[in-house]
CSV table of C-alpha atoms in Angstrom, one decimal:
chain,number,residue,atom,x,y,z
A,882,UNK,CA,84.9,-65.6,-55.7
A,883,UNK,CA,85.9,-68.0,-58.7
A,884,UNK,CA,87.6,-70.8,-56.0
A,885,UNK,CA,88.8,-72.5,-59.5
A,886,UNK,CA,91.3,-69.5,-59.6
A,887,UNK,CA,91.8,-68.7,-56.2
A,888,UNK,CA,95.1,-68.9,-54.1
A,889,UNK,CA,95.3,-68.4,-50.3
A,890,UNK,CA,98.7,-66.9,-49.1
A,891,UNK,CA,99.1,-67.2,-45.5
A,892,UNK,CA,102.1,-65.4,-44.0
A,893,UNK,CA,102.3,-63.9,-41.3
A,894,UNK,CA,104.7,-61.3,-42.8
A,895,UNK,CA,102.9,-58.8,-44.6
A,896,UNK,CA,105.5,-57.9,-47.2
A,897,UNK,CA,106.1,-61.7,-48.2
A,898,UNK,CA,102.3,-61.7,-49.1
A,899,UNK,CA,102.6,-58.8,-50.5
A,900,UNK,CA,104.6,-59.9,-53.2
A,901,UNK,CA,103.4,-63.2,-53.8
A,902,UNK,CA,99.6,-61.4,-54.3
A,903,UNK,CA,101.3,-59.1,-56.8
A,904,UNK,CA,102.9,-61.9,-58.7
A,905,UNK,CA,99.5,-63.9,-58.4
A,906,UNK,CA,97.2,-61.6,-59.5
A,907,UNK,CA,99.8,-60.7,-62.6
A,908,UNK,CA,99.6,-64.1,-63.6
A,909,UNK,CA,95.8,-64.1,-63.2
A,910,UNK,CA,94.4,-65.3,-60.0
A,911,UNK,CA,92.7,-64.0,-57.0
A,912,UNK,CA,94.4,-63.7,-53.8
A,913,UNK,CA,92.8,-64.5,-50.2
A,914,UNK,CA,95.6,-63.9,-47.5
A,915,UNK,CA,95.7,-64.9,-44.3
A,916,UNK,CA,98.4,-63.7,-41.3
A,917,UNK,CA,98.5,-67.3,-39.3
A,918,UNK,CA,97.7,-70.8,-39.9
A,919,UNK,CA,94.3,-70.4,-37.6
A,920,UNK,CA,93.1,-68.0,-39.9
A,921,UNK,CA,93.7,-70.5,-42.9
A,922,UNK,CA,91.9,-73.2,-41.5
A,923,UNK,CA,89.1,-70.9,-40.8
A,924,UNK,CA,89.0,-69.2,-44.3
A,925,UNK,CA,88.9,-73.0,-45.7
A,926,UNK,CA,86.1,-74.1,-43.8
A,927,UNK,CA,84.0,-71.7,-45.7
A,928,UNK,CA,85.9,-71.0,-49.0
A,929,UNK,CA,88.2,-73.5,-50.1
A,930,UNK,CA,90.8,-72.1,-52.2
A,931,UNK,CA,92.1,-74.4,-55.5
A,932,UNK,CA,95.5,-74.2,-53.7
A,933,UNK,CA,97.0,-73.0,-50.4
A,934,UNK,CA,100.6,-71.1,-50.0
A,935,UNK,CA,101.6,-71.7,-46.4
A,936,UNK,CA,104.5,-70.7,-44.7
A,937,UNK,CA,106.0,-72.8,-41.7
A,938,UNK,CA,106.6,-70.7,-39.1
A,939,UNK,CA,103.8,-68.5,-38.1
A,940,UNK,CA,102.6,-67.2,-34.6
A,941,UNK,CA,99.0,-69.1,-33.4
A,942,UNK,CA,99.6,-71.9,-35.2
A,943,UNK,CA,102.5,-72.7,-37.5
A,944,UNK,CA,102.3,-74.0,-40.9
A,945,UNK,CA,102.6,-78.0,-39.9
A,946,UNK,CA,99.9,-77.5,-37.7
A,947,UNK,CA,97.7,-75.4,-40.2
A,948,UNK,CA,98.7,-77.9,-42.7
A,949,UNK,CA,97.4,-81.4,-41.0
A,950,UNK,CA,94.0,-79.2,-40.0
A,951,UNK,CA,93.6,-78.3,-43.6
A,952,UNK,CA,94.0,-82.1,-44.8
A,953,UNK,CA,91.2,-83.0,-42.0
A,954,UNK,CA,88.6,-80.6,-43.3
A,955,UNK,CA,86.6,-82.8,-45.8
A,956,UNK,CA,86.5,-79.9,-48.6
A,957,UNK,CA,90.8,-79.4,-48.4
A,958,UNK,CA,91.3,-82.6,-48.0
A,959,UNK,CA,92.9,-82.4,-52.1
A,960,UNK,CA,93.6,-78.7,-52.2
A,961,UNK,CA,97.1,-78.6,-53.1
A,962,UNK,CA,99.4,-77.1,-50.3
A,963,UNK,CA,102.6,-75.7,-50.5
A,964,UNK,CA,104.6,-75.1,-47.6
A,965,UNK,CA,107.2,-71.9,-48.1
A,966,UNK,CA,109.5,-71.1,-45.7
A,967,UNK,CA,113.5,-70.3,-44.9
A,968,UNK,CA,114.3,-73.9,-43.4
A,969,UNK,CA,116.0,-76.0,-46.0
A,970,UNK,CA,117.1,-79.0,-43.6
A,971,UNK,CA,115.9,-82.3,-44.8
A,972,UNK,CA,114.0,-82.7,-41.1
A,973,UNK,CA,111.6,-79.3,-42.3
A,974,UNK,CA,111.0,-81.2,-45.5
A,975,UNK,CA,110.2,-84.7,-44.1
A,976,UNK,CA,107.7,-82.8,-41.4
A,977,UNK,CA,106.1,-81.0,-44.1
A,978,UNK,CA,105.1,-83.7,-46.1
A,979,UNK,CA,104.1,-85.9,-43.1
A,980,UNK,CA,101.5,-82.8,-42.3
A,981,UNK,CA,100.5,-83.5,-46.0
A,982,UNK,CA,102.0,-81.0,-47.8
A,983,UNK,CA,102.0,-81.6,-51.7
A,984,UNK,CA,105.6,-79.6,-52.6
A,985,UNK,CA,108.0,-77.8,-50.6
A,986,UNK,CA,109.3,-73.9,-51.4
A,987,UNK,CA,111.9,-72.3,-49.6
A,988,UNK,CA,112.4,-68.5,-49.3
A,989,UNK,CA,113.6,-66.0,-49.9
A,990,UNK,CA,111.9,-66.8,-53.8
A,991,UNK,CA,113.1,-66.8,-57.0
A,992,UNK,CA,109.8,-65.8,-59.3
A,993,UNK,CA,111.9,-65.8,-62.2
């Protein structure tokens, strides 16, 4: 796996990552998916992506959670993460970044 290219898309709704992989590997990068934040962490520890898609509310551990233990492992302590989800309030925004988020996208996505 070319980790220079390579985007992990943790959702734990499969049609979201559905379409985000499609519009990834259209644009020419490969896709590692995961279905909770406990997963992420886990994928990280032995492949670090060059950037992490992470949505906020997830069962096992949500994406605030998945976030912080991301920016404690010493290899995604720089991979960029951004944080998707349907909460637009300014409190969602604040707690992503204070997990260490780099940006902030909310759903439902506009790929154009």
């Amino acid at each position: 796996m070319n980790t220079e290219q390579t985007v992990l898309v943790v959702d734990d709704d499969a049609v979201t990552r559905m379409m985000v992989r499609r519009v990834l590997q259209e644009a020419g990068y490969e896709v590692v998916e995961a279905e909770n934040g406990q997963q992420a962490v886990e994928i990280c520890t032995t492949q670090p992506p060059a950037m992490v898609l992470l949505d906020v509310r997830m069962p096992v551990m949500n994406g605030f959670d998945a976030c912080r233990s991301l920016r404690r492992l010493p290899r995604c302590a720089n991979v960029p993460v951004v944080m998707l989800t349907a909460l637009d309030d300014v409190l969602a925004v604040t707690l992503a970044f204070e997990a260490g988020a780099t940006d902030f996208i909310t759903k439902p996505i506009n790929w154009v």
